[in-house]
Every structure is written in structure tokens, then in C-alpha cells.
mmCIF file of C-alpha atoms in Angstrom:
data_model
loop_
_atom_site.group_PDB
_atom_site.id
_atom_site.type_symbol
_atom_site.label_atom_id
_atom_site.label_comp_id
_atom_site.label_asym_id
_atom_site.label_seq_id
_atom_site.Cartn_x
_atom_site.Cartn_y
_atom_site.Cartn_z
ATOM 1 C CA UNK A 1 -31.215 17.468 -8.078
ATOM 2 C CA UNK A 2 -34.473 15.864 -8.752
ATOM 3 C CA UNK A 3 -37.701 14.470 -6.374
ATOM 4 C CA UNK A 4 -35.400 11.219 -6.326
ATOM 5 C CA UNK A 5 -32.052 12.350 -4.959
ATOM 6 C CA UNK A 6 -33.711 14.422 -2.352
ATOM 7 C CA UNK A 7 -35.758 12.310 -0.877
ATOM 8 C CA UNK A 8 -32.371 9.498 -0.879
ATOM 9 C CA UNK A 9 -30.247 12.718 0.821
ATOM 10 C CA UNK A 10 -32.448 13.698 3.504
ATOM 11 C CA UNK A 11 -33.204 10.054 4.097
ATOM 12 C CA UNK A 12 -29.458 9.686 4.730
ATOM 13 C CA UNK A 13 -29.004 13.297 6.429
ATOM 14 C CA UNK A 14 -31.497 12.300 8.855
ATOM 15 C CA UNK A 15 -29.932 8.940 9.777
ATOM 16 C CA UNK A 16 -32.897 6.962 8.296
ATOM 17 C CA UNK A 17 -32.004 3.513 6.278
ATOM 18 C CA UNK A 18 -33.843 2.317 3.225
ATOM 19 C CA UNK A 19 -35.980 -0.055 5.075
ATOM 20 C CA UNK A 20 -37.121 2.339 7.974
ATOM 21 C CA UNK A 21 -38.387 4.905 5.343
ATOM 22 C CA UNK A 22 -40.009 1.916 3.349
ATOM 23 C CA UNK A 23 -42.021 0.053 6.013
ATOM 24 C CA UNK A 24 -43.421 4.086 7.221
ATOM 25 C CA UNK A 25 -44.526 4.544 3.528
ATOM 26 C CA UNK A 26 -46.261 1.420 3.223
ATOM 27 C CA UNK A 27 -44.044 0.064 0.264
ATOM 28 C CA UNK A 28 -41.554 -3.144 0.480
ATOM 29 C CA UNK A 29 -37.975 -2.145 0.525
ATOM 30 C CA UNK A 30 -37.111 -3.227 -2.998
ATOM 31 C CA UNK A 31 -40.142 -0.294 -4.316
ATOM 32 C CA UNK A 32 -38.448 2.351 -2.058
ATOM 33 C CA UNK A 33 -35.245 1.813 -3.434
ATOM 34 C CA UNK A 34 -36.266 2.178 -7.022
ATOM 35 C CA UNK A 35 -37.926 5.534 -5.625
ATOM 36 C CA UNK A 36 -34.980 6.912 -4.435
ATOM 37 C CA UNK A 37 -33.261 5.755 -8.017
ATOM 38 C CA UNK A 38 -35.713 7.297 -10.263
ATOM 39 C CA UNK A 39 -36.927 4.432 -11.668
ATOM 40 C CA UNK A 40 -40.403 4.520 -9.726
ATOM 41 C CA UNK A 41 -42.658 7.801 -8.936
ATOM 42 C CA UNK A 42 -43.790 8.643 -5.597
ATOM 43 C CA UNK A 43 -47.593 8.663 -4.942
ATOM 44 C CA UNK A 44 -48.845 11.352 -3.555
ATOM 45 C CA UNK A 45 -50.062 9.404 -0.561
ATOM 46 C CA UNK A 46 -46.465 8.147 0.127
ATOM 47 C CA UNK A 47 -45.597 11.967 -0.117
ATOM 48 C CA UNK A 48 -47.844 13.392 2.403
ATOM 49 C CA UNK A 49 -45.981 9.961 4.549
ATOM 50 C CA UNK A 50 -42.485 11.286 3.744
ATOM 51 C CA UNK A 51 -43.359 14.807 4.795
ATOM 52 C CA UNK A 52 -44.564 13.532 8.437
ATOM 53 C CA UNK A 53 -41.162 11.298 8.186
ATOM 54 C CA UNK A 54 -39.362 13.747 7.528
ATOM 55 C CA UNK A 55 -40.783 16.376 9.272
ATOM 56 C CA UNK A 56 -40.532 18.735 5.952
ATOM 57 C CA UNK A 57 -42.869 19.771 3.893
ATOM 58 C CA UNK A 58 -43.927 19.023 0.638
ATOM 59 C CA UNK A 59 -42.562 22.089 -1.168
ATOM 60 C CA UNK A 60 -39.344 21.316 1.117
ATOM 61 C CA UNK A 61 -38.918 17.687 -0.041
ATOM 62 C CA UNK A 62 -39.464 18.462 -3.717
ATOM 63 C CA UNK A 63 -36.797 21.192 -3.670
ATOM 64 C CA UNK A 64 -34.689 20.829 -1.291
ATOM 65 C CA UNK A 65 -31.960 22.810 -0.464
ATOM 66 C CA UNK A 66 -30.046 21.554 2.349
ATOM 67 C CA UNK A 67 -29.024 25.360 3.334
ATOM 68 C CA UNK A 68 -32.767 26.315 3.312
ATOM 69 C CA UNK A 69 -33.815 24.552 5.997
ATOM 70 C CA UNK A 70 -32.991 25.683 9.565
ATOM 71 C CA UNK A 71 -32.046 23.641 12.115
ATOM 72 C CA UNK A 72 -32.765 24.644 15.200
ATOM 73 C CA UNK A 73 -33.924 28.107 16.184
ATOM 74 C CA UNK A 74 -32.779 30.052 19.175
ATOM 75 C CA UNK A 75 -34.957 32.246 20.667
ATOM 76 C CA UNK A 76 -32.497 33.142 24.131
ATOM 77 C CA UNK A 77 -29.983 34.995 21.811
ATOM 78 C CA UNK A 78 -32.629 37.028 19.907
ATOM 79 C CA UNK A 79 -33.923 40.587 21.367
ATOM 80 C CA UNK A 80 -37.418 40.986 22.426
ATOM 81 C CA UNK A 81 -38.511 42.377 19.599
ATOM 82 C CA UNK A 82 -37.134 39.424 17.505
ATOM 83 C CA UNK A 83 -38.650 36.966 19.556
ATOM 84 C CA UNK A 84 -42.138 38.444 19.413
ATOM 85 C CA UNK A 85 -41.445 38.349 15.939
ATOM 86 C CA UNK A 86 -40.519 34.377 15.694
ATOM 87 C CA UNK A 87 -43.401 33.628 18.104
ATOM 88 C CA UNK A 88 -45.929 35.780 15.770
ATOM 89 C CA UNK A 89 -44.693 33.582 13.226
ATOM 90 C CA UNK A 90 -46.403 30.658 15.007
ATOM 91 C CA UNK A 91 -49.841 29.308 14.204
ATOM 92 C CA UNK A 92 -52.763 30.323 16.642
ATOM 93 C CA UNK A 93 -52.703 27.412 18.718
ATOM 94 C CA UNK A 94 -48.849 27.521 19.480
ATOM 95 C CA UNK A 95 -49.099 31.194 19.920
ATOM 96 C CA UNK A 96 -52.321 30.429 22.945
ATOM 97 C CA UNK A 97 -50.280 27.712 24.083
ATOM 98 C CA UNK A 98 -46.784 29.864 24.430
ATOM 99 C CA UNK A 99 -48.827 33.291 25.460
ATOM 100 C CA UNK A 100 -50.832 30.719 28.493
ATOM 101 C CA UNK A 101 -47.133 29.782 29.219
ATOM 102 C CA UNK A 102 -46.149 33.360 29.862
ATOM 103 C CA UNK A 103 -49.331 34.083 31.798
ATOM 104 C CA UNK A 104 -48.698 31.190 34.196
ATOM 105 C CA UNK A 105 -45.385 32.345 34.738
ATOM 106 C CA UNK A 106 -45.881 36.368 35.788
ATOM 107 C CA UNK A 107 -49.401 34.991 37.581
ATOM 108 C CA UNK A 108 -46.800 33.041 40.239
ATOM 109 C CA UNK A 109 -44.284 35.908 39.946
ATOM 110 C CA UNK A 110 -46.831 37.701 41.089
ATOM 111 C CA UNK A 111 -47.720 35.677 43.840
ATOM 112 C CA UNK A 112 -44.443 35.347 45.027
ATOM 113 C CA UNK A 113 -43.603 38.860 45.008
ATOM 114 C CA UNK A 114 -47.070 39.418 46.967
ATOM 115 C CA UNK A 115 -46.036 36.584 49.086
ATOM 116 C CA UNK A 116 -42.115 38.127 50.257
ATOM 117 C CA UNK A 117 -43.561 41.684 50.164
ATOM 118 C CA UNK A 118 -46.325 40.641 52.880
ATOM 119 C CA UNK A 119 -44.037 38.199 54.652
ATOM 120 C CA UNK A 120 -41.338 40.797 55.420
ATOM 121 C CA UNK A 121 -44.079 42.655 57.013
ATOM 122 C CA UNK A 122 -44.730 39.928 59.947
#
């Protein structure tokens, strides 16, 4: 498939109609339809648009592979060492962001463990 038909299949796979891709790329609806037929290039300004559409990137978009592209990831069905492994995967401000998350979390454990340990006591 070329840039063309991918950009039409995701477009579709995603729910997305001709004119709601169009008006987010900044083109009228007749110019977006001659992009998806081949008959007009994409710029790479209305690229970097269709990745943020699409939420795909660039590389994604220009060969895509509709098996390539996960859906959804599960992390509850993974063992610990697998999920350390997805969240190392993670840029450094997701990984702050999911490691403050954890830290919040076994802080109040904490507290409530403190809490029922010294409350049991009265």
C-alpha cells in the first residue's frame, strides 16, 4: 500500500470521515480527498497534523501495518517483571508521574497500617 491508502484506511479504521480529517489538516474537503487518492502529496505540515489525528506516528502512518500497531496494552495480566519492563519503556516524565503514583499509594498504606496497628492497641 502506499502513503495514500494508509492514511484513507486508518482514517476509516478509526471512524473518522473525509471532512473531519480535512478541516483538522487545514485543507478543504475536495484537497483531502485527492490526498487519500494519490492524486495530491501530503505536506509535511499536514503530516505532523495527521500524526496528532491519528495518534500514530510518522513512521507508523507511512507504513502502516494494521497488525503492527497495538491496541491496547494490559499491564494487570503481565508479571512484575513484565510490567517494570513496559513501564521502563515509558519516557521520563510518565515514568515520575507513574513511580509518584506508586509512592502515594504505599505512603497511605503505610499510614493505614500504622493507623489499625495503633488503634487495636486502645
Amino acid at each position: 500500500m502506499n502513503l495514500a491508502d494508509n492514511i484513507k484506511v486508518i482514517r476509516e479504521k478509526q471512524g473518522l470521515l473525509q471532512k473531519e480529517v480535512a478541516l483538522h489538516i487545514g485543507v478543504d474537503k475536495s484537497t483531502y480527498s485527492k490526498i487519500e487518492k494519490g492524486l495530491r502529496e501530503v505536506t509535511v505540515a499536514e503530516l505532523q497534523k495527521l500524526t496528532k489525528l491519528f495518534n500514530l506516528t510518522a513512521d507508523q502512518i507511512m507504513n502502516y501495518n494494521e497488525n503492527s500497531i497495538p491496541t491496547e496494552v494490559v499491564i494487570e495480566d503481565k508479571s512484575t517483571i513484565e510490567q517494570m519492563q513496559l513501564i521502563q519503556q515509558l519516557d521520563e516524565e510518565d515514568k515520575s508521574t507513574v513511580f509518584k503514583i506508586i509512592d502515594k499509594m504505599l505512603t497511605t498504606k503505610k499510614f493505614k497500617d500504622f493507623f489499625n496497628k495503633n488503634v487495636a492497641m486502645l
